[in-house]
Tab-separated table of C-alpha atoms in Angstrom:
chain	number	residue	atom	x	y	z
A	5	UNK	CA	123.738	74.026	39.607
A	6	UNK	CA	120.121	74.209	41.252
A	7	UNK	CA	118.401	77.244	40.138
A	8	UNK	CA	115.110	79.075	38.573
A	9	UNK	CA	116.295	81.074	36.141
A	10	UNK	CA	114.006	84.171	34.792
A	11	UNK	CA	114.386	86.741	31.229
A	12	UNK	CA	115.205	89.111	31.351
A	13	UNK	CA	116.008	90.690	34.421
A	14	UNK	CA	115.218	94.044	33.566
A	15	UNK	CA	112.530	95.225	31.401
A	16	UNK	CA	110.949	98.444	30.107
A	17	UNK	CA	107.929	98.913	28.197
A	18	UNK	CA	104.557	100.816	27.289
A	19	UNK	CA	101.182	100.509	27.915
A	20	UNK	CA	99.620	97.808	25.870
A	21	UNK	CA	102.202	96.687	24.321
A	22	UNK	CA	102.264	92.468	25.030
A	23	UNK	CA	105.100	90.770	26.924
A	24	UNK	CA	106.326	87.415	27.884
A	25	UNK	CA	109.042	86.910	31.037
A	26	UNK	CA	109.921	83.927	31.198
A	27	UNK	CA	110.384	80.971	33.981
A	28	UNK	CA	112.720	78.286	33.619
A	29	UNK	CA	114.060	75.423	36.967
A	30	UNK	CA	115.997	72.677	36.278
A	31	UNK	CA	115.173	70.650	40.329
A	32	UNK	CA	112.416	68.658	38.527
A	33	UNK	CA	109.933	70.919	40.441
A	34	UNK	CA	106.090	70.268	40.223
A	35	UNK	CA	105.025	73.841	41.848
A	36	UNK	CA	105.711	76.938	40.319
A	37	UNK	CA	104.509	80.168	41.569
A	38	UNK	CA	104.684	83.735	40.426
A	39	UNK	CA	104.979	86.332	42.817
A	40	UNK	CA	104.983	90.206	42.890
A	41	UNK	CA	107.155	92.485	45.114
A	42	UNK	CA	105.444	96.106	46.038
A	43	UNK	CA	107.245	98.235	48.545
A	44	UNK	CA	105.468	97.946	52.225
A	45	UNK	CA	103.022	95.116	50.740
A	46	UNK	CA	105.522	92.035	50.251
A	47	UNK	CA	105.317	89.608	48.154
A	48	UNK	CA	101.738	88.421	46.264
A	49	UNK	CA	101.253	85.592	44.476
A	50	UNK	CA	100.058	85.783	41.400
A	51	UNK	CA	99.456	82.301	39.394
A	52	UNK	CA	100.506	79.016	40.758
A	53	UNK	CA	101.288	75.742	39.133
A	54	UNK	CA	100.655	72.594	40.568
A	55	UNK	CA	102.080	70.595	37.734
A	56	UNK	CA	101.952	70.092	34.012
A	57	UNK	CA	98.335	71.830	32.275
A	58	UNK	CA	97.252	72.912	36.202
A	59	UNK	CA	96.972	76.349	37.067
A	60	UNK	CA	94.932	78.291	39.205
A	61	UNK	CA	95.113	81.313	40.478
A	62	UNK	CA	96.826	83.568	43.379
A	63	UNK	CA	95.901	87.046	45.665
A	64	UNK	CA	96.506	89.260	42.424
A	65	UNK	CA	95.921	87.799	38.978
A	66	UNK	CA	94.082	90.311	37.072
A	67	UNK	CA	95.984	91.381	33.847
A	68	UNK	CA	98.083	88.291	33.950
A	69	UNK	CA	97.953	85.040	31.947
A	70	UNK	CA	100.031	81.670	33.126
A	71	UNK	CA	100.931	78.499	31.174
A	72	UNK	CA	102.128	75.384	32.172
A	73	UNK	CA	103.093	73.310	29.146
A	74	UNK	CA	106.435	71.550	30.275
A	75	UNK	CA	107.250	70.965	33.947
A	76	UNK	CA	110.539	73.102	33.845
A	77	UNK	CA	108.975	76.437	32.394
A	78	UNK	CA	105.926	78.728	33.399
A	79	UNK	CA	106.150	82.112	31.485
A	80	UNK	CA	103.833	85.135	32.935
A	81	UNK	CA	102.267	86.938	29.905
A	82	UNK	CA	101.226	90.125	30.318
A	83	UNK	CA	98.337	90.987	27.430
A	84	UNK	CA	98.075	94.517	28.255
A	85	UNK	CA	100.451	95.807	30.421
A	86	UNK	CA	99.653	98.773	32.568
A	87	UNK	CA	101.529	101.321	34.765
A	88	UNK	CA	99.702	99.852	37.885
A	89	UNK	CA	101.715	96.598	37.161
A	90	UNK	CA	104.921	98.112	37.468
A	91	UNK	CA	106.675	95.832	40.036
A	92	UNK	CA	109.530	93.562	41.010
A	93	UNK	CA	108.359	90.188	39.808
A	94	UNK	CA	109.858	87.124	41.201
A	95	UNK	CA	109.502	83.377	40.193
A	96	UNK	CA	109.567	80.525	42.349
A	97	UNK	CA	109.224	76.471	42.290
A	98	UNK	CA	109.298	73.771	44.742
A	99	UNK	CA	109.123	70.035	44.894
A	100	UNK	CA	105.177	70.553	46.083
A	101	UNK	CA	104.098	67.796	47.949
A	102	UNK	CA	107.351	66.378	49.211
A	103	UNK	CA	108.293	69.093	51.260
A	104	UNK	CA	106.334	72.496	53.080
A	105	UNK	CA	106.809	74.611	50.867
A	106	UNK	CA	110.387	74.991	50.575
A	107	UNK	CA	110.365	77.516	47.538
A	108	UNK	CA	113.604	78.478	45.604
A	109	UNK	CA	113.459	82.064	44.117
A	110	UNK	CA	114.492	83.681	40.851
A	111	UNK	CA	116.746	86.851	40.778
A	112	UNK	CA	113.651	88.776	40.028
A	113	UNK	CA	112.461	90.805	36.887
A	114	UNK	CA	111.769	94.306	37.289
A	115	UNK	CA	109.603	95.747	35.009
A	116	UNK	CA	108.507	98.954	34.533
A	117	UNK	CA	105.508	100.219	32.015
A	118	UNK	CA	105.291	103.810	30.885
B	12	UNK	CA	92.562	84.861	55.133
B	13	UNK	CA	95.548	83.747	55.962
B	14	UNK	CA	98.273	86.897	57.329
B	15	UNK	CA	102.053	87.616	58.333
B	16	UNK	CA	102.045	90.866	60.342
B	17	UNK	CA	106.263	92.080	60.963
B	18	UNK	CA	107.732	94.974	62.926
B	19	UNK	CA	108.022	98.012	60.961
B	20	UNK	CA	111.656	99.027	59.299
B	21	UNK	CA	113.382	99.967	58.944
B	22	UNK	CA	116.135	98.725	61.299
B	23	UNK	CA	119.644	100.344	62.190
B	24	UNK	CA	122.166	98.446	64.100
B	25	UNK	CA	125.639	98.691	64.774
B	26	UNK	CA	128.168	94.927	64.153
B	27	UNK	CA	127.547	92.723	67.309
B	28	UNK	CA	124.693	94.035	67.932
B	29	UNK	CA	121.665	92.083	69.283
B	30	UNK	CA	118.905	91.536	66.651
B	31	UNK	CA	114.781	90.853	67.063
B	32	UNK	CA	112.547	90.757	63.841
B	33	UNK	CA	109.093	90.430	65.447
B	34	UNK	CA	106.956	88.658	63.087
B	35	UNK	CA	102.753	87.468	64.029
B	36	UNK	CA	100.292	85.484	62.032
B	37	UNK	CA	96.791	84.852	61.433
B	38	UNK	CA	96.081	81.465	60.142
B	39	UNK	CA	93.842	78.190	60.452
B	40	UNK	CA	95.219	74.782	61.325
B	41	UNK	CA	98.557	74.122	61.868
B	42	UNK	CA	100.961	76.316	59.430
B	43	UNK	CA	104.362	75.983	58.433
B	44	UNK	CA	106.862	79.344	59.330
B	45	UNK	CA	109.853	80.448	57.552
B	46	UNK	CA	112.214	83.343	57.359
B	47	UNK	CA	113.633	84.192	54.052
B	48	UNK	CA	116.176	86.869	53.543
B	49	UNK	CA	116.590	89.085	50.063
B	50	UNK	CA	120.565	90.761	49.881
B	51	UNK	CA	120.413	93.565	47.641
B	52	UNK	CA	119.874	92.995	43.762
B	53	UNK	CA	119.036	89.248	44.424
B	54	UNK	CA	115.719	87.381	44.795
B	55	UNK	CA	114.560	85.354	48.306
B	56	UNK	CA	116.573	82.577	50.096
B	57	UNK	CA	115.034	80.730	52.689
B	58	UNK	CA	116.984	81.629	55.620
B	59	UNK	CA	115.074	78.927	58.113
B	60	UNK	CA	111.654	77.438	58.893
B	61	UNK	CA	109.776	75.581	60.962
B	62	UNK	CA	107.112	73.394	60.761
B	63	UNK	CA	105.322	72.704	64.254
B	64	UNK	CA	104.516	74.020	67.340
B	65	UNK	CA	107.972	74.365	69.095
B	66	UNK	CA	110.047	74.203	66.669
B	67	UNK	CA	113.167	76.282	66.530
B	68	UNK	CA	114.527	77.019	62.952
B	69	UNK	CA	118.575	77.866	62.746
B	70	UNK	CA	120.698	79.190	60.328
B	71	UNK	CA	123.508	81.480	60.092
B	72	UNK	CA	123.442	82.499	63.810
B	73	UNK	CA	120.087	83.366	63.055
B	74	UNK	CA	116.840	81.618	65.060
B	75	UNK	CA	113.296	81.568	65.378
B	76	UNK	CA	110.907	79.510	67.594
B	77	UNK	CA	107.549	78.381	66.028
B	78	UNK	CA	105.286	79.743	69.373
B	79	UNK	CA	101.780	78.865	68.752
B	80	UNK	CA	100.122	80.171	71.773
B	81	UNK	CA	101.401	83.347	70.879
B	82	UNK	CA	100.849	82.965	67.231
B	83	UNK	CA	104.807	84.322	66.922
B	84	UNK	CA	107.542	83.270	64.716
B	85	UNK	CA	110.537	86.214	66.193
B	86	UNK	CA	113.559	86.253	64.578
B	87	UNK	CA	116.500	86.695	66.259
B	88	UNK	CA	120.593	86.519	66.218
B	89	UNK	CA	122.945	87.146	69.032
B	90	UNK	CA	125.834	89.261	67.304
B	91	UNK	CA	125.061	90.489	63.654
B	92	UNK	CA	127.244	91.673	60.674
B	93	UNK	CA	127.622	94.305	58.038
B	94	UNK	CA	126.899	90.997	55.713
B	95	UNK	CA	123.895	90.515	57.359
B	96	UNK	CA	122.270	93.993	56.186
B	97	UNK	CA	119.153	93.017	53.936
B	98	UNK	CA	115.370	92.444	53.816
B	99	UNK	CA	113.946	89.453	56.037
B	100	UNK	CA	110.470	88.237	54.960
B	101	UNK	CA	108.610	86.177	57.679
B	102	UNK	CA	106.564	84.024	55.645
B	103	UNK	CA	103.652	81.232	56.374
B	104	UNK	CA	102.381	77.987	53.721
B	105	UNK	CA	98.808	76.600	55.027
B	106	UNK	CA	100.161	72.985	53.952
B	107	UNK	CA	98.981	70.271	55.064
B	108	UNK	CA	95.754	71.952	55.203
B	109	UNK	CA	94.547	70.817	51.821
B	110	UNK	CA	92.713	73.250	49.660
B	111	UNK	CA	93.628	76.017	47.078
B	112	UNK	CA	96.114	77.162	50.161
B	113	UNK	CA	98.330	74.016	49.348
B	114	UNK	CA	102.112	75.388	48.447
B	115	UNK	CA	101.071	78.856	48.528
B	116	UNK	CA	103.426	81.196	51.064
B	117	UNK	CA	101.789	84.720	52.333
B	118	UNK	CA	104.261	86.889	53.320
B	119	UNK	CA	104.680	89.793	55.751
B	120	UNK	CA	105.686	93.269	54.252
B	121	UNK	CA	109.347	92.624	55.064
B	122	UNK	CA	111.703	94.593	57.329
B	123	UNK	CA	115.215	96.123	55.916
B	124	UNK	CA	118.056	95.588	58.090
B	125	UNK	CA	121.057	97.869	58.027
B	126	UNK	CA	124.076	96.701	60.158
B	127	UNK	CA	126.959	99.859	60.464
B	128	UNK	CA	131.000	98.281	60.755
């Protein structure tokens, strides 16, 4: 079955204390996209991925970190986490330049940070 | 910048009722629309899209017609559904555009729809 798959789906933590969720599609996508979900804002991107090694970034990428080391997975790190980036944090890919931006979603991880 | 501007929420209809999402944007060139939809505890499915002036995206009863003069992107459905109740995003991608915008969707605030049996 097609799908982006994210870990874990529910997470809560502390300030500064580092954490990893993780980004995995199996559709041979070359974009990748991280996105956060605020109540009356939408969704923000965060990092994008254009392929293997590219990254660049979105509307909202301070206090996150992106890698793009294999084409299937693109983790968002989170150094040091802070209440402010409590949110509803959705991953996304797409086949990029074949199609407009035709993006399949993960379920979402919601994190919270105390 | 590029901006999706939708109708406040959120909305309360009764089954077989008529639906209207009004959804504007701000953009340069020639963007592509969509409408995704979020059901509760799940993340965003592209619900339709369209890609030029004219257009009309369909899916599930649902529509939308790409209006550039108006700089609209409305969704709409004739007779919705208690399965229907969920968030609708109207969304925009500058492809084709070229740039740092390439792939990237900006998305309007989203409206919650409630449909009561």
């Amino acid at each position: 079955e097609a799908q982006v798959t994210q870990n874990p789906r529910y997470l809560i933590t502390v300030t500064g204390k580092k954490l990893t969720v993780t980004c995995s599609q199996n559709m041979n996508h070359e974009y990748m996209s991280w996105y956060r979900q605020d109540p009356g804002l939408g969704l923000r991107q965060i990092y994008y991925s254009m392929n293997v090694e590219v990254t660049d970034k979105g509307d909202v990428p301070e206090g996150y970190k992106v890698s793009r080391k294999e084409k299937r997975n693109f983790p968002l790190i989170l150094e040091s986490p802070s209440p402010n980036q409590t949110s509803l944090y959705f991953c996304a890919s797409s086949l990029g330049s074949l199609r407009p931006s035709e993006q399949f979603f993960g379920p979402g991880t919601r994190l919270t940070v105390l | 910048g590029d901006s999706v501007t939708q109708m406040e929420g959120p909305v309360t209809l009764s089954e077989e009722a008529f639906l209207t999402i009004n959804c504007t944007y701000t953009a340069t060139g020639y963007p592509s629309l969509f409408w995704y939809v979020q059901y509760p505890g799940e993340g965003l499915q592209l619900l339709l899209k369209a890609t030029k002036a004219d257009d009309k995206g369909s899916n599930k009863g649902f529509e939308a017609t790409y209006r550039k003069e108006t700089t609209s992107f409305h969704l709409e459905k004739g007779s919705v559904q208690v399965s229907d109740s969920a968030v609708y995003f109207c969304a925009l991608s500058a492809d084709g555009n070229g740039g740092t915008s390439y792939g990237k969707l900006t998305f309007g605030q989203g409206t919650i729809l409630t449909v009561h049996p």
